[in-house]
Amino acid sequence: MGDAHPGYRGPDAVAPPTMLQAWTMGGLAGHAGRPGRSDTNDELFALLDGAGCTSVVATDCEQEYLRPLRLGDEITFDSMIESVSERKTTKLGTGYFITTRMDVRAGGELAGTHRFRILKYAPARRNPQGDEGSAGVSAAKGAGRTTDPADTTDTADTADTASTADAATAASTAAPAAPVGTGAAPPRPGSSRPRPVVNLDNAGFWEGVGHRRLLIQRCTGCGTLRFPWLPGCNTCGGPAWDTVEASGEGTVYSYVVMHHPSFPAFDPPYAVGLIELAEGVRMVSNVVGVPHDRVEVGLPVRLEFRQYDEELLLPVFRAGTGREGGGTAGGPATSSAKPGAVGVPSGGGS
């Protein structure tokens, strides 16, 4: 993955960081020859299914890392159902939050703890107009939004329900408002693009995009550039950083052509590229201005910003070095999306 930290080599080497559950996955063969999980999890799910809670959505996870893993460590783990909440009502429906805890051990010593939380629920009924009857959601006519007068829980723990609704709708989090380009074409009916998820770590990136600037993080301790945006430096571990504006020049380092699945907001086949910027970092974005079957590794590209609707502005990369759409020699080009144009939220942890 390009991480050549010296701590991964030598007699005192530690394993590169990864999510805890990656060390315990059984792969395609499973955990052959080892005891399987107990029947407790299956029994609980069967009880909830019988109560009408047939749907499930992951809400969040918590991880605590207590020691690094080293060559020769034997990894074991125990998994248990830590808690089941009182019955709660959310925008998705009514059900129960189930928290599973996994303790990961290395050589018998606790190395980390992973908590994974899901909502097992009975889906809210919807009428033909799309209102969520059983969740108490009614359309606010003429306002272009919904109101939730009955979005409550059966216990006093309202915060859990609110955070779950937020997690379940994270994919539709709106990007920061961006200037509207002149001549921007309206989106096709039903073709609204997914919005990038903006959080504390990447908010500065999307703020830059809103001003048609592609910003790269730079560690103020060692000067290393990094992308996507992260809370700390992978090279020296320093938390302090500033930004450098990308020149807009780059090349296709790798790419894929998307054919499936079909989604109303996109028009397959289209090319998604891993773009190596002139500054040395790489980011994922669309390659435009050339048929998908003419995209190739090493193809020169240049940054431009496309306005897909009144709120969504995204960085894409145009093949060749032409500055079509209003770009100048000193900065990236800009353009407005035409019906059927393709764009994916790129970078910034979206």
PDB file of C-alpha atoms in Angstrom, residues 39-221:
ATOM      1  CA  ASP A  39     -26.176 -20.466  19.041  1.00  0.00           C
ATOM      2  CA  THR A  40     -26.953 -17.397  21.187  1.00  0.00           C
ATOM      3  CA  ASN A  41     -26.718 -14.913  18.314  1.00  0.00           C
ATOM      4  CA  ASP A  42     -28.967 -17.029  16.065  1.00  0.00           C
ATOM      5  CA  GLU A  43     -31.499 -17.506  18.863  1.00  0.00           C
ATOM      6  CA  LEU A  44     -31.671 -13.762  19.530  1.00  0.00           C
ATOM      7  CA  PHE A  45     -32.172 -12.941  15.848  1.00  0.00           C
ATOM      8  CA  ALA A  46     -34.851 -15.620  15.560  1.00  0.00           C
ATOM      9  CA  LEU A  47     -36.739 -14.093  18.495  1.00  0.00           C
ATOM     10  CA  LEU A  48     -36.563 -10.622  16.938  1.00  0.00           C
ATOM     11  CA  ASP A  49     -37.597 -11.931  13.514  1.00  0.00           C
ATOM     12  CA  GLY A  50     -40.599 -13.561  15.171  1.00  0.00           C
ATOM     13  CA  ALA A  51     -41.506 -10.201  16.712  1.00  0.00           C
ATOM     14  CA  GLY A  52     -41.562  -8.601  13.250  1.00  0.00           C
ATOM     15  CA  CYS A  53     -38.081  -7.037  13.454  1.00  0.00           C
ATOM     16  CA  THR A  54     -36.911  -8.531  10.178  1.00  0.00           C
ATOM     17  CA  SER A  55     -34.700  -5.672   8.943  1.00  0.00           C
ATOM     18  CA  VAL A  56     -31.229  -4.713  10.125  1.00  0.00           C
ATOM     19  CA  VAL A  57     -28.942  -1.726   9.686  1.00  0.00           C
ATOM     20  CA  ALA A  58     -25.452  -1.148  11.097  1.00  0.00           C
ATOM     21  CA  THR A  59     -25.302   2.074  13.103  1.00  0.00           C
ATOM     22  CA  ASP A  60     -21.797   2.515  14.522  1.00  0.00           C
ATOM     23  CA  CYS A  61     -18.740   0.833  15.966  1.00  0.00           C
ATOM     24  CA  GLU A  62     -16.205   1.633  18.687  1.00  0.00           C
ATOM     25  CA  GLN A  63     -12.631   0.346  18.714  1.00  0.00           C
ATOM     26  CA  GLU A  64      -9.959   0.502  21.401  1.00  0.00           C
ATOM     27  CA  TYR A  65      -6.368  -0.502  20.604  1.00  0.00           C
ATOM     28  CA  LEU A  66      -4.309  -1.513  23.651  1.00  0.00           C
ATOM     29  CA  ARG A  67      -1.047  -2.794  22.140  1.00  0.00           C
ATOM     30  CA  PRO A  68       0.536  -3.269  18.707  1.00  0.00           C
ATOM     31  CA  LEU A  69       0.662  -6.695  17.095  1.00  0.00           C
ATOM     32  CA  ARG A  70       4.049  -8.289  16.409  1.00  0.00           C
ATOM     33  CA  LEU A  71       5.416 -11.081  14.264  1.00  0.00           C
ATOM     34  CA  GLY A  72       4.645 -14.417  15.899  1.00  0.00           C
ATOM     35  CA  ASP A  73       1.605 -13.254  17.875  1.00  0.00           C
ATOM     36  CA  GLU A  74      -1.223 -15.798  17.950  1.00  0.00           C
ATOM     37  CA  ILE A  75      -4.487 -13.915  17.601  1.00  0.00           C
ATOM     38  CA  THR A  76      -7.588 -15.149  19.420  1.00  0.00           C
ATOM     39  CA  PHE A  77     -10.885 -13.478  20.147  1.00  0.00           C
ATOM     40  CA  ASP A  78     -14.066 -13.815  22.155  1.00  0.00           C
ATOM     41  CA  SER A  79     -17.365 -12.364  20.979  1.00  0.00           C
ATOM     42  CA  MET A  80     -20.410 -11.713  23.109  1.00  0.00           C
ATOM     43  CA  ILE A  81     -23.735  -9.872  22.962  1.00  0.00           C
ATOM     44  CA  GLU A  82     -23.048  -7.045  25.376  1.00  0.00           C
ATOM     45  CA  SER A  83     -26.421  -5.321  25.427  1.00  0.00           C
ATOM     46  CA  VAL A  84     -29.893  -5.141  23.889  1.00  0.00           C
ATOM     47  CA  SER A  85     -31.691  -1.816  24.252  1.00  0.00           C
ATOM     48  CA  GLU A  86     -35.264  -1.144  25.196  1.00  0.00           C
ATOM     49  CA  ARG A  87     -37.662  -1.032  22.247  1.00  0.00           C
ATOM     50  CA  LYS A  88     -37.174   2.237  20.351  1.00  0.00           C
ATOM     51  CA  THR A  89     -38.838   4.028  17.469  1.00  0.00           C
ATOM     52  CA  THR A  90     -36.713   5.659  14.774  1.00  0.00           C
ATOM     53  CA  LYS A  91     -37.304   7.047  11.293  1.00  0.00           C
ATOM     54  CA  LEU A  92     -36.554   3.599   9.874  1.00  0.00           C
ATOM     55  CA  GLY A  93     -38.992   1.796  12.142  1.00  0.00           C
ATOM     56  CA  THR A  94     -39.336   0.307  15.624  1.00  0.00           C
ATOM     57  CA  GLY A  95     -36.862  -2.163  17.063  1.00  0.00           C
ATOM     58  CA  TYR A  96     -33.849  -2.801  19.265  1.00  0.00           C
ATOM     59  CA  PHE A  97     -30.205  -1.721  19.292  1.00  0.00           C
ATOM     60  CA  ILE A  98     -27.894  -4.730  19.724  1.00  0.00           C
ATOM     61  CA  THR A  99     -24.276  -4.209  20.772  1.00  0.00           C
ATOM     62  CA  THR A 100     -21.759  -7.006  20.188  1.00  0.00           C
ATOM     63  CA  ARG A 101     -18.336  -6.820  21.854  1.00  0.00           C
ATOM     64  CA  MET A 102     -15.278  -8.629  20.555  1.00  0.00           C
ATOM     65  CA  ASP A 103     -12.131  -8.873  22.700  1.00  0.00           C
ATOM     66  CA  VAL A 104      -9.016  -9.520  20.603  1.00  0.00           C
ATOM     67  CA  ARG A 105      -6.020 -11.104  22.319  1.00  0.00           C
ATOM     68  CA  ALA A 106      -2.422 -11.547  21.212  1.00  0.00           C
ATOM     69  CA  GLY A 107      -0.618 -14.346  23.029  1.00  0.00           C
ATOM     70  CA  GLY A 108      -3.317 -14.291  25.678  1.00  0.00           C
ATOM     71  CA  GLU A 109      -2.915 -10.552  26.326  1.00  0.00           C
ATOM     72  CA  LEU A 110      -5.796  -8.199  25.548  1.00  0.00           C
ATOM     73  CA  ALA A 111      -4.783  -6.267  22.414  1.00  0.00           C
ATOM     74  CA  GLY A 112      -8.015  -4.452  21.590  1.00  0.00           C
ATOM     75  CA  THR A 113     -11.778  -4.265  21.949  1.00  0.00           C
ATOM     76  CA  HIS A 114     -14.302  -3.847  19.137  1.00  0.00           C
ATOM     77  CA  ARG A 115     -17.949  -2.933  19.746  1.00  0.00           C
ATOM     78  CA  PHE A 116     -20.357  -3.189  16.825  1.00  0.00           C
ATOM     79  CA  ARG A 117     -23.919  -1.867  17.069  1.00  0.00           C
ATOM     80  CA  ILE A 118     -26.887  -2.637  14.846  1.00  0.00           C
ATOM     81  CA  LEU A 119     -30.574  -1.784  14.815  1.00  0.00           C
ATOM     82  CA  LYS A 120     -32.854  -4.794  14.312  1.00  0.00           C
ATOM     83  CA  TYR A 121     -36.232  -3.304  13.469  1.00  0.00           C
ATOM     84  CA  ALA A 122     -39.662  -3.619  11.922  1.00  0.00           C
ATOM     85  CA  PRO A 123     -39.724  -1.254   8.921  1.00  0.00           C
ATOM     86  CA  ALA A 124     -42.000   1.765   9.095  1.00  0.00           C
ATOM     87  CA  ARG A 125     -45.007   1.530   6.791  1.00  0.00           C
ATOM     88  CA  ARG A 126     -45.083   4.019   3.934  1.00  0.00           C
ATOM     89  CA  ASN A 127     -48.111   5.211   2.025  1.00  0.00           C
ATOM     90  CA  PRO A 128     -48.063   5.551  -1.808  1.00  0.00           C
ATOM     91  CA  GLN A 129     -47.025   9.221  -1.483  1.00  0.00           C
ATOM     92  CA  GLY A 130     -43.877   8.154   0.338  1.00  0.00           C
ATOM     93  CA  ASP A 131     -44.886   9.397   3.813  1.00  0.00           C
ATOM     94  CA  GLU A 132     -43.596   7.272   6.670  1.00  0.00           C
ATOM     95  CA  GLY A 133     -46.830   6.619   8.521  1.00  0.00           C
ATOM     96  CA  SER A 134     -45.709   4.475  11.437  1.00  0.00           C
ATOM     97  CA  ALA A 135     -42.638   6.607  12.055  1.00  0.00           C
ATOM     98  CA  GLY A 136     -44.754   9.741  12.251  1.00  0.00           C
ATOM     99  CA  VAL A 137     -43.128  11.507   9.321  1.00  0.00           C
ATOM    100  CA  SER A 138     -45.344  13.731   7.207  1.00  0.00           C
ATOM    101  CA  ALA A 139     -44.488  15.774   4.160  1.00  0.00           C
ATOM    102  CA  ALA A 140     -44.348  19.525   4.666  1.00  0.00           C
ATOM    103  CA  LYS A 141     -46.261  20.688   1.615  1.00  0.00           C
ATOM    104  CA  GLY A 142     -44.657  23.435  -0.394  1.00  0.00           C
ATOM    105  CA  ALA A 143     -41.586  23.474   1.880  1.00  0.00           C
ATOM    106  CA  GLY A 144     -39.575  20.777   0.155  1.00  0.00           C
ATOM    107  CA  ARG A 145     -38.751  19.063   3.460  1.00  0.00           C
ATOM    108  CA  THR A 146     -40.202  16.677   6.053  1.00  0.00           C
ATOM    109  CA  THR A 147     -41.210  17.169   9.643  1.00  0.00           C
ATOM    110  CA  ASP A 148     -40.958  14.557  12.378  1.00  0.00           C
ATOM    111  CA  PRO A 149     -43.482  15.378  15.111  1.00  0.00           C
ATOM    112  CA  ALA A 150     -43.569  11.814  16.431  1.00  0.00           C
ATOM    113  CA  ASP A 151     -39.934  10.755  16.089  1.00  0.00           C
ATOM    114  CA  THR A 152     -39.636   9.583  19.686  1.00  0.00           C
ATOM    115  CA  THR A 153     -38.375   6.636  21.691  1.00  0.00           C
ATOM    116  CA  ASP A 154     -40.170   4.445  24.180  1.00  0.00           C
ATOM    117  CA  THR A 155     -37.489   5.291  26.745  1.00  0.00           C
ATOM    118  CA  ALA A 156     -35.714   8.451  27.797  1.00  0.00           C
ATOM    119  CA  ASP A 157     -32.642   7.565  25.735  1.00  0.00           C
ATOM    120  CA  THR A 158     -33.399   9.869  22.822  1.00  0.00           C
ATOM    121  CA  ALA A 159     -29.746  10.386  21.936  1.00  0.00           C
ATOM    122  CA  ASP A 160     -29.315   6.782  20.767  1.00  0.00           C
ATOM    123  CA  THR A 161     -32.232   7.088  18.359  1.00  0.00           C
ATOM    124  CA  ALA A 162     -31.041  10.426  17.015  1.00  0.00           C
ATOM    125  CA  SER A 163     -27.532   9.151  16.374  1.00  0.00           C
ATOM    126  CA  THR A 164     -28.932   6.042  14.679  1.00  0.00           C
ATOM    127  CA  ALA A 165     -31.101   8.087  12.344  1.00  0.00           C
ATOM    128  CA  ASP A 166     -28.071  10.203  11.514  1.00  0.00           C
ATOM    129  CA  ALA A 167     -25.960   7.132  10.810  1.00  0.00           C
ATOM    130  CA  ALA A 168     -28.652   5.552   8.680  1.00  0.00           C
ATOM    131  CA  THR A 169     -28.959   8.669   6.544  1.00  0.00           C
ATOM    132  CA  ALA A 170     -25.230   9.468   6.349  1.00  0.00           C
ATOM    133  CA  ALA A 171     -25.180   8.682   2.649  1.00  0.00           C
ATOM    134  CA  SER A 172     -27.472  11.644   1.970  1.00  0.00           C
ATOM    135  CA  THR A 173     -25.504  14.206   4.021  1.00  0.00           C
ATOM    136  CA  ALA A 174     -25.392  17.428   2.005  1.00  0.00           C
ATOM    137  CA  ALA A 175     -22.106  18.811   0.773  1.00  0.00           C
ATOM    138  CA  PRO A 176     -21.239  22.402   1.682  1.00  0.00           C
ATOM    139  CA  ALA A 177     -23.108  24.939  -0.382  1.00  0.00           C
ATOM    140  CA  ALA A 178     -21.096  25.879  -3.441  1.00  0.00           C
ATOM    141  CA  PRO A 179     -21.283  28.709  -5.980  1.00  0.00           C
ATOM    142  CA  VAL A 180     -23.624  27.982  -8.847  1.00  0.00           C
ATOM    143  CA  GLY A 181     -21.886  27.969 -12.194  1.00  0.00           C
ATOM    144  CA  THR A 182     -23.520  29.871 -15.003  1.00  0.00           C
ATOM    145  CA  GLY A 183     -25.447  27.671 -17.369  1.00  0.00           C
ATOM    146  CA  ALA A 184     -25.563  24.679 -15.013  1.00  0.00           C
ATOM    147  CA  ALA A 185     -28.006  22.141 -16.374  1.00  0.00           C
ATOM    148  CA  PRO A 186     -30.762  20.968 -14.012  1.00  0.00           C
ATOM    149  CA  PRO A 187     -30.439  17.367 -12.799  1.00  0.00           C
ATOM    150  CA  ARG A 188     -32.496  14.733 -14.537  1.00  0.00           C
ATOM    151  CA  PRO A 189     -35.596  13.546 -12.639  1.00  0.00           C
ATOM    152  CA  GLY A 190     -34.530  10.948 -10.086  1.00  0.00           C
ATOM    153  CA  SER A 191     -30.833  11.474 -10.886  1.00  0.00           C
ATOM    154  CA  SER A 192     -29.661  13.314  -7.777  1.00  0.00           C
ATOM    155  CA  ARG A 193     -26.115  12.312  -6.956  1.00  0.00           C
ATOM    156  CA  PRO A 194     -25.140  10.967  -3.548  1.00  0.00           C
ATOM    157  CA  ARG A 195     -23.745  13.706  -1.323  1.00  0.00           C
ATOM    158  CA  PRO A 196     -20.309  13.391   0.234  1.00  0.00           C
ATOM    159  CA  VAL A 197     -20.249  12.812   3.976  1.00  0.00           C
ATOM    160  CA  VAL A 198     -18.654  15.873   5.560  1.00  0.00           C
ATOM    161  CA  ASN A 199     -17.047  15.433   8.986  1.00  0.00           C
ATOM    162  CA  LEU A 200     -14.523  17.183  11.235  1.00  0.00           C
ATOM    163  CA  ASP A 201     -11.580  15.574   9.444  1.00  0.00           C
ATOM    164  CA  ASN A 202     -12.503  16.541   5.866  1.00  0.00           C
ATOM    165  CA  ALA A 203     -14.621  19.693   6.261  1.00  0.00           C
ATOM    166  CA  GLY A 204     -11.703  21.893   5.136  1.00  0.00           C
ATOM    167  CA  PHE A 205     -11.350  19.914   1.921  1.00  0.00           C
ATOM    168  CA  TRP A 206     -15.009  20.392   0.983  1.00  0.00           C
ATOM    169  CA  GLU A 207     -14.867  24.060   1.951  1.00  0.00           C
ATOM    170  CA  GLY A 208     -12.031  24.422  -0.538  1.00  0.00           C
ATOM    171  CA  VAL A 209     -14.037  22.616  -3.219  1.00  0.00           C
ATOM    172  CA  GLY A 210     -16.870  25.067  -2.591  1.00  0.00           C
ATOM    173  CA  HIS A 211     -14.437  27.834  -3.634  1.00  0.00           C
ATOM    174  CA  ARG A 212     -13.116  25.774  -6.583  1.00  0.00           C
ATOM    175  CA  ARG A 213      -9.816  25.026  -4.859  1.00  0.00           C
ATOM    176  CA  LEU A 214      -8.351  21.537  -4.411  1.00  0.00           C
ATOM    177  CA  LEU A 215      -6.523  21.603  -1.080  1.00  0.00           C
ATOM    178  CA  ILE A 216      -3.945  19.043   0.038  1.00  0.00           C
ATOM    179  CA  GLN A 217      -2.995  18.626   3.676  1.00  0.00           C
ATOM    180  CA  ARG A 218       0.655  19.238   4.627  1.00  0.00           C
ATOM    181  CA  CYS A 219       2.197  18.182   7.944  1.00  0.00           C
ATOM    182  CA  THR A 220       3.832  21.220   9.542  1.00  0.00           C
ATOM    183  CA  GLY A 221       6.165  18.923  11.471  1.00  0.00           C
TER     184      GLY A 221
END
